[in-house]
Coordinates of C-alpha atoms in Angstrom, one line a residue:
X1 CA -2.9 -8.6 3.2
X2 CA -1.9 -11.2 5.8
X3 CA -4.7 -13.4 4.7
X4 CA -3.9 -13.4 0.9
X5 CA -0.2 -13.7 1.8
X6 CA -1.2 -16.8 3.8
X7 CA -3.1 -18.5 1.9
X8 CA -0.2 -18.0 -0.9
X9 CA 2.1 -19.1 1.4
X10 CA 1.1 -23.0 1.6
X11 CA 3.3 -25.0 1.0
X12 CA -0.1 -27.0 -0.3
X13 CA -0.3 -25.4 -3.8
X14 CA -3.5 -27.3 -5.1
X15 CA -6.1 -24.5 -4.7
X16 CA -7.9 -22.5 -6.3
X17 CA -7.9 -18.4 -4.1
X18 CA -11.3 -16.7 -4.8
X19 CA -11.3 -13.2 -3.6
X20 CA -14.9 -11.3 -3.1
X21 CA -14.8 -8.2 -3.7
X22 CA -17.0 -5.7 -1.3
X23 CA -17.5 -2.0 -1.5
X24 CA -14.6 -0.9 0.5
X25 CA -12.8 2.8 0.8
X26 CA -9.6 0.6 1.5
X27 CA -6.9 -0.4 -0.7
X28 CA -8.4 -4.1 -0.7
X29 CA -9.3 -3.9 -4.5
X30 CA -5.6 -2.7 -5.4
X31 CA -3.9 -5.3 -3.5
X32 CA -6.1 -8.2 -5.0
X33 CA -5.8 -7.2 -8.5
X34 CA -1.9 -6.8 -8.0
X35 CA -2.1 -10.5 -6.6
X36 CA -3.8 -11.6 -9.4
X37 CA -2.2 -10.4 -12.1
X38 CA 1.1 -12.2 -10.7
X39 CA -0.9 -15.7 -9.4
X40 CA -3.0 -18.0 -11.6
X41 CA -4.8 -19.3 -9.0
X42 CA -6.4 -16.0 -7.9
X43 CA -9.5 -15.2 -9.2
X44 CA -11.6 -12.3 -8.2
X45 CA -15.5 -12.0 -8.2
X46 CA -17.1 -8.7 -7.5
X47 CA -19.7 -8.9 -5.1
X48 CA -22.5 -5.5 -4.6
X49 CA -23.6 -6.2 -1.0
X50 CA -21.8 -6.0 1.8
X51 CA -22.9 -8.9 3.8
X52 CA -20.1 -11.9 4.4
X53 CA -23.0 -14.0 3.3
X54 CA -23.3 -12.5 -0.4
X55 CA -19.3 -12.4 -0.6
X56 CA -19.5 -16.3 0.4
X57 CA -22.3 -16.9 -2.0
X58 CA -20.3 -15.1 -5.0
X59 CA -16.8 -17.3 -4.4
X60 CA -18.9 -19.9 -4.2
X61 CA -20.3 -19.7 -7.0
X62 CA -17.1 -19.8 -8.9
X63 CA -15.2 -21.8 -7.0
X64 CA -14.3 -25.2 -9.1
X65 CA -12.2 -27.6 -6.5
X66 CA -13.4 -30.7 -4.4
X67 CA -13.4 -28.8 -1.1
X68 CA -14.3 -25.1 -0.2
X69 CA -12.8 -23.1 2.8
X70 CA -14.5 -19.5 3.8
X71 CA -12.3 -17.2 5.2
X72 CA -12.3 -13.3 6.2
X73 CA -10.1 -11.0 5.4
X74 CA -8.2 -11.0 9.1
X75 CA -8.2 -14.7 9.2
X76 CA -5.0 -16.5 8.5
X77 CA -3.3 -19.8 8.3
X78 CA -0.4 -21.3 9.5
X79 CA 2.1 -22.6 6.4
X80 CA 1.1 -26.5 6.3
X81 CA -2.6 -25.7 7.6
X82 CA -4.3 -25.9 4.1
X83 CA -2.2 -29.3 3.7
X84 CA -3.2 -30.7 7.0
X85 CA -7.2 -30.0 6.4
X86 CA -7.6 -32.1 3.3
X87 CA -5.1 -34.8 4.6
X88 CA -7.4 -35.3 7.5
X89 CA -10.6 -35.0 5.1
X90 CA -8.9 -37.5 2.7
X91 CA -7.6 -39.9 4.8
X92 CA -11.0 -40.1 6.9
X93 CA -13.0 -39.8 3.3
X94 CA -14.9 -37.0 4.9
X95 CA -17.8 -34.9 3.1
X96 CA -16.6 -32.1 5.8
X97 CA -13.5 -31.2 7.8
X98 CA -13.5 -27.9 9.6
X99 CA -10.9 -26.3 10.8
X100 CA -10.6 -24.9 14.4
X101 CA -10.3 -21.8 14.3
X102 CA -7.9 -20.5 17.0
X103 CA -8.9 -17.3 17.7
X104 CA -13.0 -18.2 17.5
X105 CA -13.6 -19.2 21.3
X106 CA -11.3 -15.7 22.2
X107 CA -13.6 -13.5 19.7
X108 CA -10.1 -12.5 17.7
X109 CA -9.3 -12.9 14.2
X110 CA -9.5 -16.9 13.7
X111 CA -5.7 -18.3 12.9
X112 CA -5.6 -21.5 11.4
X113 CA -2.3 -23.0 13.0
X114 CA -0.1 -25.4 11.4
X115 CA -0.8 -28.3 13.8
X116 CA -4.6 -27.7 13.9
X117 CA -6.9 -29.9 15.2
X118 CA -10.0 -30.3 12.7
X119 CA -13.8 -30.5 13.6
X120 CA -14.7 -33.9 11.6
X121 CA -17.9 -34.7 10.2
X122 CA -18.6 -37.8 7.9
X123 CA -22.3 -36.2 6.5
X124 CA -23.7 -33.0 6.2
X125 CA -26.4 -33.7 9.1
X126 CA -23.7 -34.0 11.8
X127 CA -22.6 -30.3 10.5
X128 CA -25.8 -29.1 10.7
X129 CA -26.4 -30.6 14.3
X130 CA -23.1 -29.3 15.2
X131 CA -23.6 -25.8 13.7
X132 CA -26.7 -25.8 15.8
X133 CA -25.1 -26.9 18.9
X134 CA -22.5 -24.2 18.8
X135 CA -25.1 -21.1 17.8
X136 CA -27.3 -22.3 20.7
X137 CA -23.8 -22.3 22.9

């Protein structure tokens, strides 16, 4: 719920929420339909597997803005984060800006404050050398 209500929350109102819905015995499924019946920009996509990576691969599928953010359901953001993301990927006329996720290094759920500081990346190579760096880490 924090996560939803987070995302929600921005004061950056350009996006486009694309929940995936996993096989769950929680009341995930009732809160996101609730959310979406009340917000426009909620759309949900039911997803069979379990795995994050089918989940990711569904929203993306249907996702229709400029830039794409993946989050799970304990992450959260602080209320300009959103905002300060694509400011930083518009004004450096980035292919990728991502976000530094304050709880990654401590293994807790990732927060994404306010004043983040963003990982920036002008091509897809420097992501993908940097995604390697950081799994061989």
């Amino acid at each position: 719920m924090r996560a939803l209500e987070s995302v929600l929350g921005q004061r950056f109102d350009r996006l486009q929420l694309v929940i995936a819905l996993m096989p769950s015995a929680d009341r995930t499924r009732a809160i996101a339909e609730r959310a979406a019946e009340r917000n426009i920009r909620i759309e949900l996509v039911d997803v069979d597997d379990v795995r994050a990576a089918a989940a990711f691969d569904a929203g993306l599928a249907v996702a229709r803005g400029d830039y794409v953010l993946f989050m799970h359901a304990d992450d959260w953001f602080g209320p300009r984060a959103l905002e300060t993301l694509l400011k930083v990927a518009e004004e450096g006329d980035l292919d990728f800006a991502l976000p530094l996720w304050v709880g990654d290094a401590l293994g807790m759920p990732a927060a994404l404050a306010e004043d983040t500081d963003a990982r920036l990346y002008r091509t897809a190579s420097e992501v993908s050398s940097a995604a390697a760096t950081w799994v061989e880490a």
